[in-house]
Coordinates of C-alpha atoms in Angstrom, one line a residue:
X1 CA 37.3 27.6 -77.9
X2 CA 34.7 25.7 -79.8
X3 CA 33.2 28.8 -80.8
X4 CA 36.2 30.6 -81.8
X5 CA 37.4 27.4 -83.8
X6 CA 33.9 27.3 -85.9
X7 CA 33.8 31.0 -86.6
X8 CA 37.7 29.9 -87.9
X9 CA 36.3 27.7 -89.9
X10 CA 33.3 29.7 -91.1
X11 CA 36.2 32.0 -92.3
X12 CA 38.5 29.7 -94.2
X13 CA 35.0 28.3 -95.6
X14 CA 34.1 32.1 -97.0
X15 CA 37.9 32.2 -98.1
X16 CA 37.7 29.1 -100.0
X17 CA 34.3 30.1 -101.9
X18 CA 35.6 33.4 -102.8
X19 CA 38.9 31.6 -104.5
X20 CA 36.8 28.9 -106.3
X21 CA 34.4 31.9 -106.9
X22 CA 37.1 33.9 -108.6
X23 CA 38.8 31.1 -110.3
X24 CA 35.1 30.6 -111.9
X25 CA 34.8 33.9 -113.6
X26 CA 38.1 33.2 -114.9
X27 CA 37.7 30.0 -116.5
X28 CA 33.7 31.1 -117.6
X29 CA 35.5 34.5 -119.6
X30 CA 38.0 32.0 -120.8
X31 CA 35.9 29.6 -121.8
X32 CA 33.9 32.6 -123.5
X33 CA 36.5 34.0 -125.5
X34 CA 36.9 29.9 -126.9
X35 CA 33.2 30.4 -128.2
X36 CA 34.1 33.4 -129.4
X37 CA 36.5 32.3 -131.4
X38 CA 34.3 29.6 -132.4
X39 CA 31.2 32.0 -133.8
X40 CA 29.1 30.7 -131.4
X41 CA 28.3 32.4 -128.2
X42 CA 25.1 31.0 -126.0
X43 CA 23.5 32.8 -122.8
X44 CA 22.7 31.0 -120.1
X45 CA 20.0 31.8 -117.8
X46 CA 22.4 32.3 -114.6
X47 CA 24.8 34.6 -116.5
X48 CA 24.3 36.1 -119.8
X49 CA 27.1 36.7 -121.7
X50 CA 27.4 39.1 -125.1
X51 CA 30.9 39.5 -126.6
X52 CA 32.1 42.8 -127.1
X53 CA 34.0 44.1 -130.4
X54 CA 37.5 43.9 -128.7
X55 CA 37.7 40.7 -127.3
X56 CA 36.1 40.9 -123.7
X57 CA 32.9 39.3 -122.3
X58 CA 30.3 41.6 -119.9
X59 CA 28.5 39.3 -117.8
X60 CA 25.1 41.1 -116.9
X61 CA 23.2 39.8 -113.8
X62 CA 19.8 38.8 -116.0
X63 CA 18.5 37.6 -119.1
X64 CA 15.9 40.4 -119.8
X65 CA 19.5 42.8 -119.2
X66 CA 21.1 40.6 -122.0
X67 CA 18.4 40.5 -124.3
X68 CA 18.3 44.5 -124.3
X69 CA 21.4 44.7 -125.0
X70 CA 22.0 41.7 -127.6
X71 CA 20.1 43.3 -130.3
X72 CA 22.5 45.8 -131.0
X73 CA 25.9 43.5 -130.7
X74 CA 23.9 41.5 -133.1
X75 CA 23.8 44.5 -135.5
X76 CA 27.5 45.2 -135.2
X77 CA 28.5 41.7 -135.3
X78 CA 26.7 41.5 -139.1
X79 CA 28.7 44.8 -140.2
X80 CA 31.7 43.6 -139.3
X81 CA 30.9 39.6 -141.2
X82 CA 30.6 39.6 -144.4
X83 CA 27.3 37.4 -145.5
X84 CA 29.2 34.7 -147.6
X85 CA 27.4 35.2 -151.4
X86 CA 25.1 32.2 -152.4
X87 CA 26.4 30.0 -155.4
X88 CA 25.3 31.4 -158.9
X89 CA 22.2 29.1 -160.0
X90 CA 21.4 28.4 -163.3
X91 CA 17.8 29.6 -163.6
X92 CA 15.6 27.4 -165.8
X93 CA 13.8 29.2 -169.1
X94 CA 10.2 29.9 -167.5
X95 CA 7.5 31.2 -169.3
X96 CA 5.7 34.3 -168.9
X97 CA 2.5 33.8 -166.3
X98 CA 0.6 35.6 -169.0
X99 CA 1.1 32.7 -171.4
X100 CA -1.3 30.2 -171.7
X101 CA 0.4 27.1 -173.8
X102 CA -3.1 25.9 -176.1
X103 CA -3.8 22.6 -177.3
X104 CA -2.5 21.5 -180.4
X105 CA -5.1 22.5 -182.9
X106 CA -7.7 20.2 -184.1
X107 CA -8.0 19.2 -187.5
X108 CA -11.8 20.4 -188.3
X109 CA -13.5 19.3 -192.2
X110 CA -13.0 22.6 -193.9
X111 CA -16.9 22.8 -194.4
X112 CA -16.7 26.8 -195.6
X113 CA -14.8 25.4 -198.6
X114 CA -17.2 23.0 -199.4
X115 CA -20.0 25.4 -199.2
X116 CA -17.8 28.0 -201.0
X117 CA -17.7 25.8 -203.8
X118 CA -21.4 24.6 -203.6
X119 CA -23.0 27.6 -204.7
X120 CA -20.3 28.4 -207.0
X121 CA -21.4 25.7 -209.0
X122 CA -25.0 25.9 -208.6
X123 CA -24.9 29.6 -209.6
X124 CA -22.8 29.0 -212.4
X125 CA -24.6 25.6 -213.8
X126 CA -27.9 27.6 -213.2
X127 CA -27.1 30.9 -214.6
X128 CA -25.9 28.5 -218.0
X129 CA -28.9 27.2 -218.1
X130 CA -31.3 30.0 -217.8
X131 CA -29.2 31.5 -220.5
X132 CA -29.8 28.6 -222.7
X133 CA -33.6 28.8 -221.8
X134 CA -33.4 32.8 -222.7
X135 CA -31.7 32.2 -226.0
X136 CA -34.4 29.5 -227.0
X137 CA -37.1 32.1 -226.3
X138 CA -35.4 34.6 -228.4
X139 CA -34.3 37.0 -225.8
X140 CA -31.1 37.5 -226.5
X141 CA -30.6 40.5 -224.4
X142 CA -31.5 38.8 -220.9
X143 CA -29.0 36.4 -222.0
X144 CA -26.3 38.3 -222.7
X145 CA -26.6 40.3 -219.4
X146 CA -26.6 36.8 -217.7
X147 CA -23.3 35.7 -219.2
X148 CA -22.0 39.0 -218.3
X149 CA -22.9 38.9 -214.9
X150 CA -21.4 35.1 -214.8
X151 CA -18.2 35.8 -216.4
X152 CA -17.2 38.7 -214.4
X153 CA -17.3 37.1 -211.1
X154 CA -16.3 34.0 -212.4
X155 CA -12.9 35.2 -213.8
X156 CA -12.2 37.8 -210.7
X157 CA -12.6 34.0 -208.6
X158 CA -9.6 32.2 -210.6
X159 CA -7.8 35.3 -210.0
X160 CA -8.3 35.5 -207.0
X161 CA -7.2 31.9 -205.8
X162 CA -4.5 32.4 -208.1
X163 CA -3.4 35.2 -206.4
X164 CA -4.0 34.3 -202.7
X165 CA -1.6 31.2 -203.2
X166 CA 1.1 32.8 -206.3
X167 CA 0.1 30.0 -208.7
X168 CA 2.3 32.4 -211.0
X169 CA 5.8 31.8 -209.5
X170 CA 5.2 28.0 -209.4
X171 CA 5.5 25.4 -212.2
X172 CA 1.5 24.1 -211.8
X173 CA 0.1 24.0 -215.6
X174 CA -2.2 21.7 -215.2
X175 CA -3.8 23.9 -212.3
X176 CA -3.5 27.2 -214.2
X177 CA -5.4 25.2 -217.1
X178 CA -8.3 24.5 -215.0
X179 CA -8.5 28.0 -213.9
X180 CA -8.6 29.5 -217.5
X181 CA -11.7 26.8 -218.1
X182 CA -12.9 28.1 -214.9
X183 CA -12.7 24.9 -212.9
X184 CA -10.4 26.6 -210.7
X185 CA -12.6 26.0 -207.4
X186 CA -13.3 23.1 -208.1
X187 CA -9.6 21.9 -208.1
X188 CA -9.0 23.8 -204.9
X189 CA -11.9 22.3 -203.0
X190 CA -10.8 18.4 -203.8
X191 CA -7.1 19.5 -203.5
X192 CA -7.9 20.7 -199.5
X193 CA -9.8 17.8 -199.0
X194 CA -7.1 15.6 -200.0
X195 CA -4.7 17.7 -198.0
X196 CA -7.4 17.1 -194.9
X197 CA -7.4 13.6 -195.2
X198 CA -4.2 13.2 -195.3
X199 CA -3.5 15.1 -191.7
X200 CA -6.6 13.0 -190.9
X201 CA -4.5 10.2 -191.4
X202 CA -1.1 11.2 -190.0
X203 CA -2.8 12.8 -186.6
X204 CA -0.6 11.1 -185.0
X205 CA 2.3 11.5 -186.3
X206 CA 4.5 15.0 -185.4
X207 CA 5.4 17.0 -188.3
X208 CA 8.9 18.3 -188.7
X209 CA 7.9 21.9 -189.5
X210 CA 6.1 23.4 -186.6
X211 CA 5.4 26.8 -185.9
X212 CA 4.0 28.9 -183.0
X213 CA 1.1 31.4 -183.2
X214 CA 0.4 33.8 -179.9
X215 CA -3.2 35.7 -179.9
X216 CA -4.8 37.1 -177.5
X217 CA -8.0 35.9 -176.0
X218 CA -10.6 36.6 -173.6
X219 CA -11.1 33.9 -171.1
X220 CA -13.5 34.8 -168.6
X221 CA -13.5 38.7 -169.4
X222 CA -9.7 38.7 -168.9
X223 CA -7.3 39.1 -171.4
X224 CA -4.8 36.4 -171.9
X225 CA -2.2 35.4 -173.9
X226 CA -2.5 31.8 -175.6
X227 CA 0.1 30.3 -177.8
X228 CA -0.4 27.1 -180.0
X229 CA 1.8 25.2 -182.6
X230 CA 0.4 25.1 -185.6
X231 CA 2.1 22.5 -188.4
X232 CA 2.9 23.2 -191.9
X233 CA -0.5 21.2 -193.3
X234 CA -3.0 23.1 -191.2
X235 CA -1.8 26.3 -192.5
X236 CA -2.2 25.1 -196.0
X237 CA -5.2 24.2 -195.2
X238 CA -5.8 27.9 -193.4
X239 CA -4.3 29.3 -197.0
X240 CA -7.3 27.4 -198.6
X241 CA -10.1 28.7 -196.1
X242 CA -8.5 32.3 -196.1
X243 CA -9.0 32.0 -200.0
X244 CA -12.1 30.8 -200.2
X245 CA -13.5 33.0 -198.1
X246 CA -12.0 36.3 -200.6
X247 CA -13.4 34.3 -203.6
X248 CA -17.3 33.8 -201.8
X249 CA -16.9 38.1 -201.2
X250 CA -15.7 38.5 -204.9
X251 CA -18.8 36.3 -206.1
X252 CA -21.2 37.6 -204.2
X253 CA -20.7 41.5 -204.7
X254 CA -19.6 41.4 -208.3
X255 CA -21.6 38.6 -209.4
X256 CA -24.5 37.4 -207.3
X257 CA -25.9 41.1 -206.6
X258 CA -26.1 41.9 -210.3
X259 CA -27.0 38.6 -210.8
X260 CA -30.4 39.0 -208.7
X261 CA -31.1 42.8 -209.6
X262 CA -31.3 42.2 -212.5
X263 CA -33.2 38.9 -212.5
X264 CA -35.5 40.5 -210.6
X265 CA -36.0 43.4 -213.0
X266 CA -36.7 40.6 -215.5
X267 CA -39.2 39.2 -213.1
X268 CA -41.2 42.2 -212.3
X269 CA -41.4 43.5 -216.1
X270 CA -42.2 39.6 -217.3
X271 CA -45.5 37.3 -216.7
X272 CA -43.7 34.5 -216.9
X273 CA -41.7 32.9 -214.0
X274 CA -39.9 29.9 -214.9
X275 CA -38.6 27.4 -211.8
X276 CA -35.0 27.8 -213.6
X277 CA -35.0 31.7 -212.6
X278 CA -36.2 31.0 -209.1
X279 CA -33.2 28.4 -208.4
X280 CA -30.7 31.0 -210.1
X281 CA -32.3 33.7 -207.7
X282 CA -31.6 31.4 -204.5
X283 CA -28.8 30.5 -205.0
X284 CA -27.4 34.3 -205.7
X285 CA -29.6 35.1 -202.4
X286 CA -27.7 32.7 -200.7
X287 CA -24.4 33.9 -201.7
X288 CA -25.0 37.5 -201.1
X289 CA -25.8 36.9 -197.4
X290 CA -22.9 34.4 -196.9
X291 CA -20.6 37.2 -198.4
X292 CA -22.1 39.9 -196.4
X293 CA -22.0 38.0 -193.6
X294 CA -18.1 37.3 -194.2
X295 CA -17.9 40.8 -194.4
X296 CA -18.1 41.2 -190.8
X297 CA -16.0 38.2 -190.2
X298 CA -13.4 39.0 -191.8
X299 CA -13.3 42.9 -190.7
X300 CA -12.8 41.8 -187.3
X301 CA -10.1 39.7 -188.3
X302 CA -8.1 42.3 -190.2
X303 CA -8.9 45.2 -187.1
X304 CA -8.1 42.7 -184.5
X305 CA -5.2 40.5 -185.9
X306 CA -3.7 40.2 -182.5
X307 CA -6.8 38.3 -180.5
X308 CA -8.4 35.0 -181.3
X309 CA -12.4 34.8 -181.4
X310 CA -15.3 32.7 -181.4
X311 CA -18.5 33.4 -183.0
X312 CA -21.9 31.8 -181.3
X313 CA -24.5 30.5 -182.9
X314 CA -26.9 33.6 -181.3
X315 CA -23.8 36.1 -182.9
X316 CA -24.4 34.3 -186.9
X317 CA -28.3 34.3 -186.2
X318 CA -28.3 37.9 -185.5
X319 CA -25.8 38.8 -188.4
X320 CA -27.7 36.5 -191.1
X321 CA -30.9 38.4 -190.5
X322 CA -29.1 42.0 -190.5
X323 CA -27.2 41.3 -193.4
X324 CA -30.3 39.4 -195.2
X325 CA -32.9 41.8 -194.7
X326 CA -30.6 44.9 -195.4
X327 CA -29.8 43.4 -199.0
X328 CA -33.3 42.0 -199.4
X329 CA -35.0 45.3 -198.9
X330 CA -32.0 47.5 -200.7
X331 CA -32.0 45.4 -204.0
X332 CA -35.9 45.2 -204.1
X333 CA -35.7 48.9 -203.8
X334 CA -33.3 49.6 -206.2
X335 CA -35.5 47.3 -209.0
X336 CA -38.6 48.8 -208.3
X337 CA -37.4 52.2 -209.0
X338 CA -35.5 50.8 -212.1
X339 CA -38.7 49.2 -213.1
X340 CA -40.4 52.5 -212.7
X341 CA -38.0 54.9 -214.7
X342 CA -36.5 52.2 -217.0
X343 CA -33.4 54.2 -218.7
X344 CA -33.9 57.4 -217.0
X345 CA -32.9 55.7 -213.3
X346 CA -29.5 55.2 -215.1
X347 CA -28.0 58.4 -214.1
X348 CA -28.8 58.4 -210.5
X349 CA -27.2 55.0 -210.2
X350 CA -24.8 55.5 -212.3
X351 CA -24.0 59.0 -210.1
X352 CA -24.5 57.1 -207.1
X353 CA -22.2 54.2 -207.7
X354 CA -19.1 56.7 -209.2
X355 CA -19.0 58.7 -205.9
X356 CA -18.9 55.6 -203.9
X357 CA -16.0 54.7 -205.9
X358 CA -14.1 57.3 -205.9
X359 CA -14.2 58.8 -202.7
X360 CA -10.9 56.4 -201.5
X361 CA -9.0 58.0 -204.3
X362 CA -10.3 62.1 -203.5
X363 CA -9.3 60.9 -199.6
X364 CA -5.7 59.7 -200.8
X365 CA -5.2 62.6 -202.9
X366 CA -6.0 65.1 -200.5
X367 CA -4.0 63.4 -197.4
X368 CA -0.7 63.9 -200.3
X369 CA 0.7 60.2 -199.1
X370 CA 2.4 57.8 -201.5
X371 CA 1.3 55.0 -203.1
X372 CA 1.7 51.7 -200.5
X373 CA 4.3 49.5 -202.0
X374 CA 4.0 46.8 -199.2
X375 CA 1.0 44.8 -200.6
X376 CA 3.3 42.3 -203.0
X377 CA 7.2 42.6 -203.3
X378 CA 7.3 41.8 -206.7
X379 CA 4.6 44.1 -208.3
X380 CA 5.9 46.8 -209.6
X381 CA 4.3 50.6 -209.7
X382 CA 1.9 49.5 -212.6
X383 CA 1.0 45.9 -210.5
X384 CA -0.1 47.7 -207.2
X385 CA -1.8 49.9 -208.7
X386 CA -4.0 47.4 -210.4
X387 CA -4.0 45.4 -207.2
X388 CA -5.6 48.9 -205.4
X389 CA -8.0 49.7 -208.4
X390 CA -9.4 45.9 -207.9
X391 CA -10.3 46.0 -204.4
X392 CA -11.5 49.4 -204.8
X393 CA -14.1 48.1 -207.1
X394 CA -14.8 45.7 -204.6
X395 CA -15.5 48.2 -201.9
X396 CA -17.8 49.9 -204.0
X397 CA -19.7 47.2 -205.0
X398 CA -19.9 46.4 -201.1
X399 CA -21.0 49.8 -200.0
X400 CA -23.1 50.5 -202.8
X401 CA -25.5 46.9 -201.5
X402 CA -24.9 46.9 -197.9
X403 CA -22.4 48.1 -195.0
X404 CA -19.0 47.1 -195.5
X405 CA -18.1 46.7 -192.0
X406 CA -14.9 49.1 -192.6
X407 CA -13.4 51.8 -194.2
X408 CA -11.1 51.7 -197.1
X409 CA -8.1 54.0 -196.2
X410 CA -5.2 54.2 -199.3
X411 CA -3.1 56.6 -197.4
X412 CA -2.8 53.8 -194.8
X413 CA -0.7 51.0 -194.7
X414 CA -3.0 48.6 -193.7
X415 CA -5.7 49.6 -196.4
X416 CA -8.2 49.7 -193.9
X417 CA -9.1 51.6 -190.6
X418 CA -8.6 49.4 -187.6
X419 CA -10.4 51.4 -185.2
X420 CA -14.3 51.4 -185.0
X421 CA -15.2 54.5 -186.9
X422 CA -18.7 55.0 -185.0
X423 CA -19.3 58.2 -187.8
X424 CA -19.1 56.4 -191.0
X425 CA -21.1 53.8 -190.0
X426 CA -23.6 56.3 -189.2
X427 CA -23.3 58.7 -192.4
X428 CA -23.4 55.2 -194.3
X429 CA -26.9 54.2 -192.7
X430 CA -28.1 57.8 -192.7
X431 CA -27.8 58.2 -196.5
X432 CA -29.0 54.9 -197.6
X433 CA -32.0 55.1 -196.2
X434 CA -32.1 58.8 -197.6
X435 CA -31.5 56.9 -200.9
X436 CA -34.3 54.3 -200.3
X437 CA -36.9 56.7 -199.3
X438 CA -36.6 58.6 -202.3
X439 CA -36.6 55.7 -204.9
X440 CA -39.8 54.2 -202.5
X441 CA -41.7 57.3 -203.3
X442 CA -40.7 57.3 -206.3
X443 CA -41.8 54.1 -206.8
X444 CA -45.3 55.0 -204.8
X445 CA -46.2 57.7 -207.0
X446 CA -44.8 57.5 -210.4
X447 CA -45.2 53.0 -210.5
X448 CA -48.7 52.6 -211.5
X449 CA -47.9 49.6 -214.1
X450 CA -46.0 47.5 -211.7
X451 CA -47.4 45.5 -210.0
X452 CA -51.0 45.7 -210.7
X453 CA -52.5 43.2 -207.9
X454 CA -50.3 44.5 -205.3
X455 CA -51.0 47.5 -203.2
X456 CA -47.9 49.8 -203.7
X457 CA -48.1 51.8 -200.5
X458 CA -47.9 48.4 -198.4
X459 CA -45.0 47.4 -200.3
X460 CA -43.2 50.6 -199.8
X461 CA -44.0 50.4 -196.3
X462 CA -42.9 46.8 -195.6
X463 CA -39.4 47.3 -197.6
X464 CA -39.0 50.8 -195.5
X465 CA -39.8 48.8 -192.5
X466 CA -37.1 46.0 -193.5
X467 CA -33.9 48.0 -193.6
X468 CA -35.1 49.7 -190.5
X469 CA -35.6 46.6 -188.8
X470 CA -31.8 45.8 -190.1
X471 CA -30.3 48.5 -188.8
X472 CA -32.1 47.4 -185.1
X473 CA -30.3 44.2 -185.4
X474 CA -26.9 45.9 -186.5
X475 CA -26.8 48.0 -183.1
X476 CA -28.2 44.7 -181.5
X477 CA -25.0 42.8 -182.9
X478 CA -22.4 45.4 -182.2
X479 CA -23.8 46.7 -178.5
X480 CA -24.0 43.1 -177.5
X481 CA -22.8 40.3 -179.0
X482 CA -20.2 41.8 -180.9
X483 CA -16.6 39.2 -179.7
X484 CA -14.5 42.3 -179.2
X485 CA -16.5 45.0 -177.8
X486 CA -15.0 45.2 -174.5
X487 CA -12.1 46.9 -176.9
X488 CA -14.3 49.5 -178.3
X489 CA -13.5 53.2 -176.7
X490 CA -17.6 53.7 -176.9
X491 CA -20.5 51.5 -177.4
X492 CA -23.3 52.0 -179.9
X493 CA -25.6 53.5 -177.0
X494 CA -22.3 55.6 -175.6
X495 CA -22.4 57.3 -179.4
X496 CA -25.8 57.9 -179.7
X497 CA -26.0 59.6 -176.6
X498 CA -23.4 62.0 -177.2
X499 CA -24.9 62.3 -181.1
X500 CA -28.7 62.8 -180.1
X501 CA -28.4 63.9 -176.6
X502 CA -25.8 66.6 -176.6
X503 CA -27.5 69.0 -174.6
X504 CA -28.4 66.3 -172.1
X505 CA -24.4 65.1 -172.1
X506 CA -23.2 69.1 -171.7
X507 CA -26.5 69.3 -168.8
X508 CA -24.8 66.4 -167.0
X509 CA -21.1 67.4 -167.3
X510 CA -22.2 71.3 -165.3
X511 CA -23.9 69.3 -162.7
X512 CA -21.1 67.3 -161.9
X513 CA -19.0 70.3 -162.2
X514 CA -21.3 72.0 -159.8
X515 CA -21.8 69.6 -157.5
X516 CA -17.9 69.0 -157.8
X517 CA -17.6 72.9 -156.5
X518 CA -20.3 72.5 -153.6
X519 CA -18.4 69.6 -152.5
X520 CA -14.9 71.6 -152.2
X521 CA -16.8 74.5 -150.7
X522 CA -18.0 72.1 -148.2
X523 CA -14.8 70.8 -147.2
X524 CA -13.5 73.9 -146.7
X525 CA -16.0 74.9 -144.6

């Protein structure tokens, strides 16, 4: 009985578990179709549960069953709901990375005007008075060939300023009288040093007028892009430098050269040697190498308008001593074999000089383009065309004295050629020194009345030896310590390889072509 009455109760025991049992699964898929409902469905470690697309819940008998399998509902579930789209954002302006916002920039003394000025006033005041001290001594001729020289580059400097800041549109007589009395620089220099102590004084104050200049730099041999605001005085004051520098080219290759040819011709045919010549001489020495040497400024400026340099001390060493003993040693040349000939150098020169001049105009012609018309709006055919003869002189008188540091191109609309013509530079060289050579032997054999306590072979030597030496520090400058030359397509030592190594360039291209074909026959192998 008592054992018939517990397996009884063992029974109803296994009947009431299976009910509740039952009754669980119901209220557990119940419950799960609630978080369903809900969007949120949680698996438990004693029953996993993953709803299905129609409503239902499949309970699987372990996690690791209901992790295999979740992935995929997890995929269908995000087909079937829509992501809900994010709010639109108003994005704030942001600069390029590339940008670098500068400084505002510095208000620095305008020093190259002073100097500009300087020996524009000590070359003029001397060259008076050494034609005052010529006309006492009853040579009229050496002083009429000093006023000459002086007036020349002394009007072609009002006109420039003039020119450079359109003093002809503006209501400024009192200015355009001190340029016809040829006080014109003078005016300029204390006008931008008014204008820079004035910003001096208001440095802290913002200007109204504000603009922003972007150039590109190199900054640690990468190329940025830097951007700087730049106010309405300091680019007056940029106007002033920009003009200044034109007028120190214009006085030293239209007036200083002649200038000290041909007071060196006087020196060498004279016995006399008055302390007035030898300041006039300096001073025309000076501004021939600071012209020259803005030469090369300035060409990198005009090929590279788009980057921003700096030129170190070792960069203005090197280019002072190219630039110095290249003229040096060229005008020295040129007046011992005038001294030697007297009238009958006249020709060769005169020869010499024409082609220089006119080989712009036979390039221009022959490349049939018109005339540029974008160098002033209001010139007219007759005005650019005076404008173009003017700085064709210029160039002339540039390349007939030293290097020019670029081309003169007429057919182009930039007047000059941007890239770095490696060939002219070396035509150029080639036939000057050609030129020199010739006049030096000249000179050597046919100069026995110059010079009498001077031994003529050493002198021919030593100038020779000068331009070379020039030339050494003009591949120094542009193979090393040329700003830009990480932009040139070639170096200097690039060029002369492929110029007096051809054979050993064409050598090296088989053998790489050969062992390029060993290689490939390798491979295959």
């Amino acid at each position: 009985m008592d054992y018939s009455s517990k397996e009884n109760r063992k029974s109803l025991f296994q009947l009431i578990n299976i009910l509740e049992s039952s009754s669980r699964i119901k209220n557990a898929s119940s419950s799960a179709s609630v978080r369903k409902a809900l969007g949120s469905v949680r698996v438990t470690e004693e029953q996993s549960r993953v709803p299905r697309s129609f409503g239902m819940d499949t309970i699987f008998e372990s996690i690791e069953e209901a992790n295999l399998y979740d992935p995929i509902e997890q995929e269908k579930k995000q087909e079937q709901v829509p992501e809900p789209e994010p709010e639109p954002k108003s994005k704030p302006e942001t600069k390029p990375k590339s940008v670098i916002q500068g400084t505002k920039t510095r208000c620095t003394f305008p020093y190259s005007i002073l100097f500009s000025t300087f020996l524009y006033c000590g070359e003029a005041s001397s060259a008076l008075y050494i034609a005052s001290i010529y006309h006492t001594s009853n040579q009229n001729n050496w002083m009429v060939y000093t006023m000459v020289f002086f007036l020349i580059a002394s009007i072609m400097d009002q006109l420039t300023l003039i020119f450079v800041h359109r003093d002809l549109t503006k209501d400024k007589p009192l200015l355009l009288l001190m340029h016809l009395i040829l006080l014109g620089p003078v005016v300029r220099c204390l006008e931008a040093m008014f204008k820079y102590y004035e910003m001096r004084q208001n440095s802290e104050e913002d200007e109204p007028y504000v603009s922003l200049i972007r150039k590109r730099m190199f900054i640690n041999d990468q190329e940025v892009l830097l951007e700087w605001e730049m106010s309405h005085s300091q680019r007056v004051l940029s106007m002033h430098r920009n003009a200044y520098k034109r007028m120190s080219q214009i006085q030293a290759f239209l007036g200083s050269v002649p200038q000290l040819t041909y007071q060196l011709y006087v020196t060498s045919i004279s016995t006399e040697m008055p302390i007035e010549r030898v300041v006039l001489m300096a001073f025309a020495l000076i501004s021939v190498t600071y012209g020259a040497t803005l030469c090369n400024m300035l060409a990198i400026q005009i090929k590279y308008d788009d980057y921003k340099f700096h030129l170190h001390i070792c960069d203005i060493i090197c280019v002072t001593i190219w630039r110095s003993l290249e003229i040096t040693s060229r005008l020295l040349i040129l007046v011992l074999f005038v001294a030697t000939l007297k009238s009958r150098a006249l020709p060769f020169l005169i020869i010499n000089y024409v082609i220089i001049l006119f080989e712009p105009w036979v390039r221009f012609w022959r490349s049939g383009a018109q005339m540029p018309n974008n160098i002033e709006k209001n010139f007219s055919y007759v005005g650019t065309l005076v404008v173009l003869a003017s700085i064709t002189i210029l160039y002339s008188a540039i390349s007939f004295s030293c290097w020019p540091a670029m081309q003169l191109r007429l057919d182009d609309r930039e007047l000059v050629e941007k890239s770095q013509n490696w060939n002219h530079m070396a035509v150029h060289y080639f036939v000057r020194l050609v030129e020199n050579i010739i006049m030096v032997l000249v000179f050597r054999s046919l100069g026995t009345k110059i010079l009498l306590d001077y031994c003529h072979t050493f002198i021919a030597l030593q100038l020779i030896l000068a331009y070379v030496i020039s030339i050494v520090f003009m591949l120094l400058f542009y193979q090393y310590l040329h700003p830009l030359r990480s932009l040139f397509p070639r170096n200097v030592i690039d060029y002369l390889h492929c110029v007096c190594c051809p054979w050993a360039s064409r050598v090296r291209s088989e053998n790489l072509e050969s062992t390029f074909e060993t290689q490939l026959r390798q491979s295959i192998v």
